[in-house]
Amino acid sequence: MLAYQHYYPGSEILPSADLGQAAARHVKCGEEKPNCKNCMKSNRECKYKINLPIERHENRNQVYHGPRWSLSADNCLKVLPGTMEEREFVHIFCTKTARMLSGYSTSDLWCRLLPQLSHHEPTVRHAVVALSAAHAKRPSSSRALQKSHEVFVLEQYSKAIQSLRLLLSKAQGPCFTVLLVTCLLFSGLEMLHGNERRALDHLEGGMKILSSQRQAQTSMGNSSVDRELFQVLYRLNIQLPYFGRPLIPLNISLQKLGVKSHERLLTFDNIAQAREVMANLMQRSILLSATIRMSGENSPESRLLKHEEEQRTLLRETEMWYMAFTEMMKKPTKEVGILDPRAPWILQIEYHTGMVWIPCISSREQLAYDNYLSHFEAVFHAAEQVVRLSEETNPEHPGSKSFCLDTELLPMLYWTVTKCRFPLLRRKAISTLSRYSKQEGIWDAQLYCRILQRVVEIEEAPVASLPVDKRIPAEAHRLHDVRVNPENGLIQTQVSVFMTMKPHGLDGEWMSWWEYVE
């Protein structure tokens, strides 16, 4: 018997098997996961069904029989040497301390090369940890924790010394790079602790090693560490004569500094070259000043003529430097390696200071400095920009004290204020310095600000009754030398200052005395 089938006009007769498929086409999928209800009611497979991996179901009941994992602060691959606490301070050195030590320069020594060297040199690693921990000075209300932190710094310092002694005892001889790096780090550590004499000892020792190495014609090598290390030490050498130590002579030609020169014209590819040439000019000026001072006033005429020729040469090369610097500053800042906007201002301060100092090296009269008002104004304007940028760099804590190993602003500004006798101008400079809460090497900004205030008080005492703008001291009332002696190790609280003047004329006897400035 044939199955009854409905027939509608205009349609074709369909078999019963196709009726189910046609009905399914009129059922809308609900797209629920993993199967929708509409598809299940119509007895068809849902095309949106999720096919779970078979292996996931198979492995669901398997039990892991490996060692139990315990979460800890030091649960990491031990690819770095040292304890967890030592690695922590190496990390602090890379992220904070290195930027502090490098100052405004672009040297890779602190941020990249020293951390790399510390990975395989125990002496460097312990010195880096000690310096980083001393800089961190974790604030704590607990005196016991502070004492524990100080003990940790001393332990790392002691371990660095022991590792250095072991290195020196080896038969193959010492590694000059490690020796110089250690002297540099030890010097910075002693500066942070306020031990100025030891800091100068380490710095002077490193410079003597470098000088003897050059005299023996043994090269440090062409590695990045050696080049960057030499450049940092070359600038730090200038700090020694500021505190009564002899400048270690290092005769470096412009070619060895990588500077191009043609027909008495210099060309700087980057600001690092400008810094090195300026350091070269400053060191040669210091050596010439020391030579003239040792020769005395009764030197033979031939020697005096030689000194005058050296002065003219230094002055000419300083002017050449400024021309090359001006051309370099016309290029984009990134192209010439200016990462800190304060760096060009620092170099301008050094240039204008040199333009005052070099012509007056052989002068007996303090009045000779009064001829360089424009350079004094340029120095103080640049110093104002440096202080302003420093305040903008740390707007939340403008008065917080920071530390930098290299001397950048303070020595030049200090010397310039002692030689500038224009009352309003020098007071403005001292006011600018009072806002600069920074320690550069041994130079503490606030302490030297108080020293300068005392200098102004002494020189202007005879004319104190006059209006401020009229208080220009006479030759007999001017200080010839204001030399700071940090050898007593009290740089953070007080310092002894040696002062000299000639109250009875240039041919009269010297008057000298010591004062303590707190």
Short mmCIF file of C-alpha atoms in Angstrom, two decimals:
data_model
loop_
_atom_site.label_atom_id
_atom_site.label_comp_id
_atom_site.label_asym_id
_atom_site.label_seq_id
_atom_site.Cartn_x
_atom_site.Cartn_y
_atom_site.Cartn_z
CA MET A 1 0.00 0.00 0.00
CA LEU A 2 1.38 3.32 -0.99
CA ALA A 3 2.02 5.87 1.70
CA TYR A 4 -0.31 8.80 1.58
CA GLN A 5 1.38 11.94 0.50
CA HIS A 6 0.03 15.43 0.43
CA TYR A 7 0.01 17.18 -2.90
CA TYR A 8 -0.19 20.84 -3.44
CA PRO A 9 -0.59 22.45 -6.80
CA GLY A 10 2.69 23.75 -8.16
CA SER A 11 4.81 21.42 -6.02
CA GLU A 12 6.51 18.16 -6.69
CA ILE A 13 6.01 14.98 -4.76
CA LEU A 14 8.95 14.26 -2.38
CA PRO A 15 9.94 10.95 -0.86
CA SER A 16 9.51 10.56 2.90
CA ALA A 17 13.33 10.42 3.46
CA ASP A 18 13.73 13.87 2.00
CA LEU A 19 10.91 15.27 4.10
CA GLY A 20 13.06 15.09 7.25
CA GLN A 21 15.91 16.95 5.55
CA ALA A 22 13.56 19.63 4.30
CA ALA A 23 12.09 20.06 7.77
CA ALA A 24 15.59 20.31 9.27
CA ARG A 25 16.41 23.14 6.93
CA HIS A 26 13.57 25.12 8.51
CA VAL A 27 14.96 24.60 12.06
CA LYS A 28 17.20 27.45 13.22
CA CYS A 29 20.32 26.46 15.17
CA GLY A 30 20.49 28.04 18.64
CA GLU A 31 24.32 27.92 18.56
CA GLU A 32 24.56 26.90 22.22
CA LYS A 33 27.77 25.15 23.16
CA PRO A 34 28.52 22.32 22.88
CA ASN A 35 25.08 21.38 21.29
CA CYS A 36 22.03 23.54 20.80
CA LYS A 37 18.59 22.33 21.95
CA ASN A 38 16.87 22.91 18.58
CA CYS A 39 19.31 20.64 16.75
CA MET A 40 18.99 17.94 19.41
CA LYS A 41 15.15 17.96 19.13
CA SER A 42 15.33 17.62 15.35
CA ASN A 43 17.73 14.66 15.71
CA ARG A 44 20.49 16.20 13.69
CA GLU A 45 24.13 16.87 14.43
CA CYS A 46 24.81 20.47 15.37
CA LYS A 47 27.33 22.05 13.03
CA TYR A 48 28.55 24.33 15.89
CA LYS A 49 29.51 21.40 18.11
CA ILE A 50 32.92 21.79 19.79
CA ASN A 51 35.18 18.81 19.32
CA LEU A 52 37.28 18.54 22.49
CA PRO A 53 40.72 16.98 22.03
CA ILE A 54 40.67 13.30 22.84
CA GLU A 55 44.03 13.45 24.58
CA ARG A 56 42.69 16.05 27.04
CA HIS A 57 40.10 13.55 28.27
CA GLU A 58 42.67 10.80 28.36
CA ASN A 59 45.17 12.80 30.47
CA ARG A 60 42.57 14.25 32.82
CA ASN A 61 42.97 11.53 35.43
CA GLN A 62 46.77 11.26 35.25
CA VAL A 63 48.70 12.26 38.40
CA TYR A 64 51.95 14.29 38.29
CA HIS A 65 54.62 12.49 40.33
CA GLY A 66 57.44 15.11 39.94
CA PRO A 67 59.02 17.10 42.78
CA ARG A 68 56.76 19.57 44.57
CA TRP A 69 57.27 23.20 43.43
CA SER A 70 57.65 25.72 46.22
CA LEU A 71 57.32 29.45 45.55
CA SER A 72 60.11 31.60 47.00
CA ALA A 73 61.72 34.99 46.37
CA ASP A 74 64.89 33.33 45.08
CA ASN A 75 63.25 30.63 42.95
CA CYS A 76 65.04 31.40 39.70
CA LEU A 77 67.75 30.09 37.45
CA LYS A 78 71.03 30.81 39.19
CA VAL A 79 72.80 32.27 36.18
CA LEU A 80 74.14 35.21 38.20
CA PRO A 81 76.80 34.66 40.87
CA GLY A 82 76.42 35.68 44.50
CA THR A 83 73.74 35.42 47.14
CA MET A 84 70.19 36.64 46.74
CA GLU A 85 70.98 39.86 48.63
CA GLU A 86 74.09 40.48 46.51
CA ARG A 87 72.12 39.99 43.29
CA GLU A 88 69.49 42.39 44.59
CA PHE A 89 72.04 45.17 45.04
CA VAL A 90 73.63 44.42 41.67
CA HIS A 91 70.17 45.03 40.21
CA ILE A 92 69.87 48.28 42.21
CA PHE A 93 73.27 49.30 40.87
CA CYS A 94 72.12 48.74 37.28
CA THR A 95 68.80 50.57 37.68
CA LYS A 96 69.62 53.42 40.09
CA THR A 97 73.22 53.73 41.28
CA ALA A 98 74.76 53.61 37.80
CA ARG A 99 72.65 56.53 36.57
CA MET A 100 73.63 58.50 39.65
CA LEU A 101 77.36 57.90 39.16
CA SER A 102 77.35 58.73 35.45
CA GLY A 103 75.93 62.22 36.05
CA TYR A 104 75.26 64.16 32.85
CA SER A 105 77.69 62.16 30.70
CA THR A 106 76.88 59.44 28.18
CA SER A 107 79.41 56.87 29.41
CA ASP A 108 78.42 53.19 29.18
CA LEU A 109 80.91 52.27 31.91
CA TRP A 110 78.43 52.48 34.78
CA CYS A 111 75.17 51.32 33.21
CA ARG A 112 76.41 48.44 31.04
CA LEU A 113 80.10 47.57 31.24
CA LEU A 114 80.62 47.37 35.00
CA PRO A 115 77.56 45.13 35.59
CA GLN A 116 78.88 42.81 32.88
CA LEU A 117 82.35 42.77 34.43
CA SER A 118 80.89 42.00 37.86
CA HIS A 119 79.45 38.70 36.58
CA HIS A 120 82.85 37.03 36.31
CA GLU A 121 85.10 39.16 38.55
CA PRO A 122 84.40 38.66 42.29
CA THR A 123 86.43 41.76 43.22
CA VAL A 124 84.31 43.98 41.01
CA ARG A 125 81.08 42.28 42.06
CA HIS A 126 81.64 42.80 45.80
CA ALA A 127 82.75 46.41 45.23
CA VAL A 128 79.65 47.08 43.11
CA VAL A 129 77.41 45.57 45.79
CA ALA A 130 79.07 47.62 48.55
CA LEU A 131 78.76 50.87 46.59
CA SER A 132 75.14 50.16 45.64
CA ALA A 133 74.21 49.28 49.23
CA ALA A 134 75.93 52.40 50.58
CA HIS A 135 74.02 54.53 48.09
CA ALA A 136 70.69 52.86 48.86
CA LYS A 137 70.83 53.55 52.62
CA ARG A 138 67.49 51.91 53.22
CA PRO A 139 65.41 54.17 55.48
CA SER A 140 64.10 52.36 58.52
CA SER A 141 62.80 53.32 61.90
CA SER A 142 64.62 50.34 63.36
CA ARG A 143 68.15 51.14 64.45
CA ALA A 144 68.95 47.43 64.38
CA LEU A 145 68.12 47.19 60.66
CA GLN A 146 70.24 50.24 59.90
CA LYS A 147 73.14 48.69 61.80
CA SER A 148 72.66 45.43 59.92
CA HIS A 149 72.75 47.30 56.62
CA GLU A 150 76.00 49.04 57.56
CA VAL A 151 77.53 45.70 58.53
CA PHE A 152 76.53 44.28 55.13
CA VAL A 153 78.29 47.16 53.34
CA LEU A 154 81.46 46.61 55.36
CA GLU A 155 81.34 42.85 54.70
CA GLN A 156 81.12 43.41 50.95
CA TYR A 157 83.94 45.96 51.13
CA SER A 158 86.06 43.42 53.02
CA LYS A 159 85.25 40.66 50.51
CA ALA A 160 86.27 42.95 47.65
CA ILE A 161 89.62 43.65 49.34
CA GLN A 162 90.20 39.93 49.97
CA SER A 163 89.39 39.07 46.36
CA LEU A 164 91.75 41.81 45.19
CA ARG A 165 94.59 40.44 47.34
CA LEU A 166 93.98 36.99 45.93
CA LEU A 167 94.10 38.42 42.42
CA LEU A 168 97.39 40.20 43.11
CA SER A 169 98.96 37.00 44.43
CA LYS A 170 98.40 35.07 41.23
CA ALA A 171 101.45 34.19 39.17
CA GLN A 172 100.20 35.67 35.90
CA GLY A 173 100.12 39.13 37.44
CA PRO A 174 97.28 41.56 38.05
CA CYS A 175 94.66 42.61 35.55
CA PHE A 176 95.07 46.36 35.12
CA THR A 177 91.42 46.80 34.17
CA VAL A 178 90.21 45.17 37.39
CA LEU A 179 92.72 47.18 39.43
CA LEU A 180 91.57 50.50 37.97
CA VAL A 181 87.88 49.62 38.27
CA THR A 182 88.41 48.66 41.91
CA CYS A 183 90.20 51.94 42.67
CA LEU A 184 87.32 53.82 41.05
CA LEU A 185 84.62 51.95 42.99
CA PHE A 186 86.50 52.15 46.30
CA SER A 187 86.93 55.90 45.82
CA GLY A 188 83.20 56.36 45.25
CA LEU A 189 82.38 54.23 48.29
CA GLU A 190 84.64 56.30 50.55
CA MET A 191 83.12 59.52 49.20
CA LEU A 192 79.66 58.28 50.15
CA HIS A 193 80.92 57.46 53.64
CA GLY A 194 82.51 60.89 54.00
CA ASN A 195 86.09 59.54 54.19
CA GLU A 196 87.68 62.09 51.88
CA ARG A 197 91.30 61.18 52.60
CA ARG A 198 90.76 57.53 51.70
CA ALA A 199 88.74 58.53 48.64
CA LEU A 200 91.62 60.68 47.40
CA ASP A 201 94.09 57.89 48.20
CA HIS A 202 92.18 55.41 46.03
CA LEU A 203 91.80 57.93 43.22
CA GLU A 204 95.46 58.93 43.32
CA GLY A 205 96.49 55.26 43.43
CA GLY A 206 94.43 54.49 40.35
CA MET A 207 95.90 57.43 38.46
CA LYS A 208 99.45 56.34 39.37
CA ILE A 209 98.71 52.85 38.05
CA LEU A 210 97.38 54.34 34.83
CA SER A 211 100.39 56.67 34.49
CA SER A 212 102.95 53.91 35.13
CA GLN A 213 101.18 51.72 32.63
CA ARG A 214 101.45 54.40 29.96
CA GLN A 215 105.11 55.05 30.77
CA ALA A 216 105.81 51.34 30.39
CA GLN A 217 103.99 51.52 27.04
CA THR A 218 101.64 48.73 28.02
CA SER A 219 98.25 49.27 26.47
CA MET A 220 95.01 48.79 28.35
CA GLY A 221 93.54 47.33 25.22
CA ASN A 222 90.87 48.46 22.83
CA SER A 223 87.87 46.98 24.65
CA SER A 224 84.87 49.12 25.52
CA VAL A 225 85.63 48.77 29.22
CA ASP A 226 89.19 50.06 28.80
CA ARG A 227 88.20 53.04 26.66
CA GLU A 228 85.33 54.12 28.89
CA LEU A 229 87.38 53.54 32.05
CA PHE A 230 90.23 55.70 30.78
CA GLN A 231 87.86 58.55 29.90
CA VAL A 232 86.25 58.53 33.37
CA LEU A 233 89.61 58.45 35.19
CA TYR A 234 91.00 61.11 32.88
CA ARG A 235 88.36 63.56 34.05
CA LEU A 236 88.52 62.50 37.71
CA ASN A 237 92.26 63.26 37.69
CA ILE A 238 91.33 66.97 37.79
CA GLN A 239 89.95 66.57 41.33
CA LEU A 240 93.37 65.84 42.87
CA PRO A 241 94.94 69.34 42.69
CA TYR A 242 91.78 70.91 44.11
CA PHE A 243 92.67 69.33 47.45
CA GLY A 244 96.43 69.66 47.54
CA ARG A 245 97.25 66.42 45.71
CA PRO A 246 99.55 66.51 42.67
CA LEU A 247 97.94 66.17 39.27
CA ILE A 248 99.09 62.93 37.62
CA PRO A 249 100.36 64.02 34.17
CA LEU A 250 98.87 62.13 31.24
CA ASN A 251 100.00 63.57 27.93
CA ILE A 252 97.24 62.67 25.51
CA SER A 253 97.15 63.94 21.94
CA LEU A 254 93.94 64.89 20.18
CA GLN A 255 94.42 62.00 17.76
CA LYS A 256 94.32 59.50 20.64
CA LEU A 257 91.11 61.12 21.84
CA GLY A 258 89.60 60.48 18.40
CA VAL A 259 89.20 64.18 17.57
CA LYS A 260 89.62 65.40 14.00
CA SER A 261 91.75 68.50 13.41
CA HIS A 262 92.66 70.22 10.18
CA GLU A 263 94.44 73.54 9.73
CA ARG A 264 93.95 74.52 13.36
CA LEU A 265 90.26 73.67 13.24
CA LEU A 266 88.62 71.04 15.41
CA THR A 267 85.60 68.91 14.60
CA PHE A 268 83.53 67.11 17.23
CA ASP A 269 81.40 64.15 16.17
CA ASN A 270 79.70 63.95 19.56
CA ILE A 271 79.62 65.63 22.94
CA ALA A 272 81.86 62.96 24.48
CA GLN A 273 84.75 64.19 22.31
CA ALA A 274 84.08 67.76 23.39
CA ARG A 275 84.24 66.66 27.03
CA GLU A 276 87.55 64.86 26.58
CA VAL A 277 89.22 67.77 24.78
CA MET A 278 88.02 70.18 27.46
CA ALA A 279 89.43 67.86 30.14
CA ASN A 280 92.72 67.86 28.24
CA LEU A 281 92.80 71.67 28.18
CA MET A 282 91.96 71.88 31.88
CA GLN A 283 94.72 69.45 32.88
CA ARG A 284 97.32 71.27 30.80
CA SER A 285 96.24 74.56 32.38
CA ILE A 286 96.60 73.08 35.87
CA LEU A 287 100.08 71.77 35.05
CA LEU A 288 101.15 75.15 33.66
CA SER A 289 99.81 76.93 36.74
CA ALA A 290 101.74 74.56 39.03
CA THR A 291 104.92 75.03 36.96
CA ILE A 292 104.69 78.83 37.12
CA ARG A 293 104.01 78.73 40.85
CA MET A 294 107.02 76.48 41.50
CA SER A 295 109.29 78.59 39.29
CA GLY A 296 108.69 81.64 41.47
CA GLU A 297 108.79 85.31 40.62
CA ASN A 298 112.55 85.39 39.91
CA SER A 299 112.55 82.90 37.03
CA PRO A 300 114.88 83.48 34.06
CA GLU A 301 113.42 85.51 31.24
CA SER A 302 113.67 82.59 28.83
CA ARG A 303 111.48 80.49 31.10
CA LEU A 304 108.96 83.29 31.47
CA LEU A 305 108.76 83.65 27.69
CA LYS A 306 108.17 79.91 27.38
CA HIS A 307 105.34 80.10 29.91
CA GLU A 308 103.77 83.00 28.04
CA GLU A 309 103.89 81.03 24.80
CA GLU A 310 102.20 78.07 26.49
CA GLN A 311 99.51 80.42 27.78
CA ARG A 312 98.83 81.76 24.30
CA THR A 313 98.68 78.22 22.92
CA LEU A 314 96.18 77.14 25.56
CA LEU A 315 94.06 80.23 24.99
CA ARG A 316 94.06 79.69 21.22
CA GLU A 317 93.10 76.02 21.57
CA THR A 318 90.33 76.92 24.00
CA GLU A 319 88.88 79.33 21.45
CA MET A 320 89.17 76.61 18.80
CA TRP A 321 87.29 74.29 21.13
CA TYR A 322 84.43 76.75 21.43
CA MET A 323 84.16 77.12 17.66
CA ALA A 324 83.96 73.34 17.23
CA PHE A 325 81.48 73.09 20.10
CA THR A 326 79.26 75.76 18.55
CA GLU A 327 79.22 73.90 15.22
CA MET A 328 78.44 70.61 16.95
CA MET A 329 75.47 72.15 18.79
CA LYS A 330 73.86 73.00 15.43
CA LYS A 331 73.28 69.27 14.87
CA PRO A 332 70.33 67.32 16.35
CA THR A 333 70.90 66.48 20.00
CA LYS A 334 70.44 62.73 19.52
CA GLU A 335 72.95 62.71 16.67
CA VAL A 336 75.71 64.13 18.90
CA GLY A 337 74.79 62.01 21.93
CA ILE A 338 73.25 64.65 24.21
CA LEU A 339 71.05 62.62 26.54
CA ASP A 340 70.87 65.23 29.30
CA PRO A 341 70.15 68.91 28.50
CA ARG A 342 72.47 69.98 31.33
CA ALA A 343 75.57 68.55 29.64
CA PRO A 344 76.08 71.42 27.11
CA TRP A 345 75.64 74.00 29.88
CA ILE A 346 78.33 72.30 31.97
CA LEU A 347 80.77 72.45 29.06
CA GLN A 348 80.01 76.13 28.53
CA ILE A 349 80.78 76.77 32.21
CA GLU A 350 84.14 75.05 31.81
CA TYR A 351 84.90 77.03 28.67
CA HIS A 352 84.14 80.46 30.14
CA THR A 353 86.01 79.57 33.33
CA GLY A 354 89.04 78.68 31.24
CA MET A 355 88.81 81.98 29.38
CA VAL A 356 89.22 83.74 32.74
CA TRP A 357 91.75 81.41 34.31
CA ILE A 358 94.25 80.89 31.47
CA PRO A 359 95.06 84.59 30.83
CA CYS A 360 95.48 85.18 34.59
CA ILE A 361 97.67 82.16 35.38
CA SER A 362 100.84 84.24 35.64
CA SER A 363 99.19 87.39 37.01
CA ARG A 364 100.09 88.54 40.53
CA GLU A 365 97.18 90.97 40.84
CA GLN A 366 93.68 89.90 41.79
CA LEU A 367 92.40 93.03 40.05
CA ALA A 368 93.25 91.33 36.73
CA TYR A 369 90.11 89.20 37.05
CA ASP A 370 87.90 92.28 36.90
CA ASN A 371 88.52 92.47 33.13
CA TYR A 372 86.37 89.39 32.44
CA LEU A 373 82.89 90.47 33.48
CA SER A 374 81.25 88.98 30.37
CA HIS A 375 82.71 85.54 31.08
CA PHE A 376 81.59 85.73 34.72
CA GLU A 377 78.06 86.55 33.58
CA ALA A 378 78.12 83.63 31.11
CA VAL A 379 79.27 81.21 33.83
CA PHE A 380 76.56 82.27 36.25
CA HIS A 381 73.85 82.20 33.57
CA ALA A 382 74.81 78.64 32.59
CA ALA A 383 74.90 77.63 36.26
CA GLU A 384 71.38 78.97 36.70
CA GLN A 385 70.22 76.78 33.80
CA VAL A 386 71.85 73.68 35.29
CA VAL A 387 70.20 74.26 38.68
CA ARG A 388 66.83 74.97 37.06
CA LEU A 389 66.98 71.79 34.99
CA SER A 390 68.02 69.82 38.07
CA GLU A 391 64.96 71.10 39.93
CA GLU A 392 62.71 70.19 37.00
CA THR A 393 64.22 66.70 36.87
CA ASN A 394 63.10 66.00 40.43
CA PRO A 395 60.05 68.26 40.98
CA GLU A 396 58.58 66.16 43.81
CA HIS A 397 61.73 66.36 45.93
CA PRO A 398 63.60 69.50 44.79
CA GLY A 399 65.67 69.64 47.97
CA SER A 400 66.64 65.97 48.08
CA LYS A 401 70.37 65.39 48.07
CA SER A 402 71.96 63.34 45.31
CA PHE A 403 75.48 62.15 44.59
CA CYS A 404 77.64 62.10 41.47
CA LEU A 405 81.18 60.76 41.27
CA ASP A 406 82.39 63.24 38.65
CA THR A 407 82.76 66.97 39.30
CA GLU A 408 80.57 68.94 36.93
CA LEU A 409 79.24 72.24 38.25
CA LEU A 410 80.68 72.83 41.73
CA PRO A 411 84.47 73.27 41.19
CA MET A 412 84.07 75.73 38.31
CA LEU A 413 81.33 77.72 40.02
CA TYR A 414 83.22 77.79 43.33
CA TRP A 415 86.44 79.07 41.74
CA THR A 416 84.58 81.65 39.64
CA VAL A 417 82.74 83.11 42.63
CA THR A 418 86.03 83.49 44.55
CA LYS A 419 87.49 85.52 41.65
CA CYS A 420 84.41 87.57 40.75
CA ARG A 421 84.32 90.68 42.95
CA PHE A 422 81.20 92.25 41.44
CA PRO A 423 78.95 92.28 44.54
CA LEU A 424 75.53 91.78 42.98
CA LEU A 425 76.74 89.18 40.50
CA ARG A 426 78.57 87.01 43.03
CA ARG A 427 75.60 87.17 45.43
CA LYS A 428 73.33 85.97 42.65
CA ALA A 429 75.71 83.08 41.98
CA ILE A 430 75.79 82.10 45.66
CA SER A 431 71.99 82.19 45.75
CA THR A 432 71.92 79.86 42.74
CA LEU A 433 74.38 77.50 44.42
CA SER A 434 72.25 77.39 47.59
CA ARG A 435 69.47 75.71 45.55
CA TYR A 436 71.81 73.01 44.24
CA SER A 437 71.44 70.15 46.73
CA LYS A 438 74.00 67.80 45.27
CA GLN A 439 77.34 66.26 46.16
CA GLU A 440 79.82 65.95 43.29
CA GLY A 441 82.64 63.71 44.41
CA ILE A 442 84.01 65.37 47.54
CA TRP A 443 82.28 68.65 46.74
CA ASP A 444 79.20 69.20 48.90
CA ALA A 445 77.15 72.05 47.43
CA GLN A 446 75.70 73.39 50.68
CA LEU A 447 79.03 73.33 52.52
CA TYR A 448 80.84 75.19 49.74
CA CYS A 449 78.02 77.69 49.61
CA ARG A 450 78.77 78.55 53.25
CA ILE A 451 82.49 78.82 52.46
CA LEU A 452 81.76 81.34 49.70
CA GLN A 453 79.56 83.37 52.03
CA ARG A 454 82.50 83.55 54.44
CA VAL A 455 84.82 84.65 51.60
CA VAL A 456 82.47 87.51 50.70
CA GLU A 457 82.23 88.51 54.35
CA ILE A 458 86.04 88.70 54.72
CA GLU A 459 86.72 90.59 51.48
CA GLU A 460 83.90 93.11 51.90
CA ALA A 461 84.46 93.79 55.61
CA PRO A 462 86.36 97.08 55.00
CA VAL A 463 83.58 98.37 52.70
CA ALA A 464 80.60 96.94 54.59
CA SER A 465 79.20 100.43 55.24
CA LEU A 466 78.72 101.09 51.51
CA PRO A 467 75.65 100.08 49.49
CA VAL A 468 75.83 96.49 48.32
CA ASP A 469 76.48 97.36 44.69
CA LYS A 470 79.46 99.50 45.72
CA ARG A 471 81.22 96.88 47.85
CA ILE A 472 84.10 96.10 45.51
CA PRO A 473 87.12 95.12 47.62
CA ALA A 474 90.53 96.68 47.02
CA GLU A 475 93.57 94.60 46.03
CA ALA A 476 94.88 94.54 49.61
CA HIS A 477 91.61 93.07 50.89
CA ARG A 478 91.23 90.31 48.31
CA LEU A 479 91.96 86.67 49.08
CA HIS A 480 94.54 85.15 46.75
CA ASP A 481 93.94 81.55 47.74
CA VAL A 482 90.98 79.80 49.36
CA ARG A 483 91.98 76.15 49.55
CA VAL A 484 89.79 73.56 51.20
CA ASN A 485 91.42 70.76 53.17
CA PRO A 486 89.13 67.73 53.51
CA GLU A 487 91.87 65.55 54.99
CA ASN A 488 90.26 65.69 58.43
CA GLY A 489 87.37 63.57 57.15
CA LEU A 490 84.69 65.99 58.41
CA ILE A 491 83.37 67.15 55.06
CA GLN A 492 79.75 66.52 56.06
CA THR A 493 79.87 68.71 59.19
CA GLN A 494 82.82 71.08 59.00
CA VAL A 495 85.92 71.65 56.93
CA SER A 496 89.18 73.50 57.37
CA VAL A 497 89.89 76.25 54.85
CA PHE A 498 93.32 77.76 54.19
CA MET A 499 93.18 81.46 53.21
CA THR A 500 95.91 83.85 52.04
CA MET A 501 96.08 87.54 51.15
CA LYS A 502 98.65 90.34 50.78
CA PRO A 503 97.36 93.22 52.93
CA HIS A 504 100.64 95.18 52.61
CA GLY A 505 100.85 95.25 48.81
CA LEU A 506 102.02 92.75 46.21
CA ASP A 507 105.62 93.03 47.37
CA GLY A 508 104.69 92.69 51.04
CA GLU A 509 104.53 89.61 53.24
CA TRP A 510 101.89 86.96 52.87
CA MET A 511 99.16 86.76 55.49
CA SER A 512 97.73 83.27 55.86
CA TRP A 513 95.47 81.47 58.33
CA TRP A 514 93.12 78.51 58.77
CA GLU A 515 89.40 78.71 59.43
CA TYR A 516 86.79 76.07 60.18
CA VAL A 517 83.53 76.41 58.30
CA GLU A 518 80.54 74.40 59.47
#
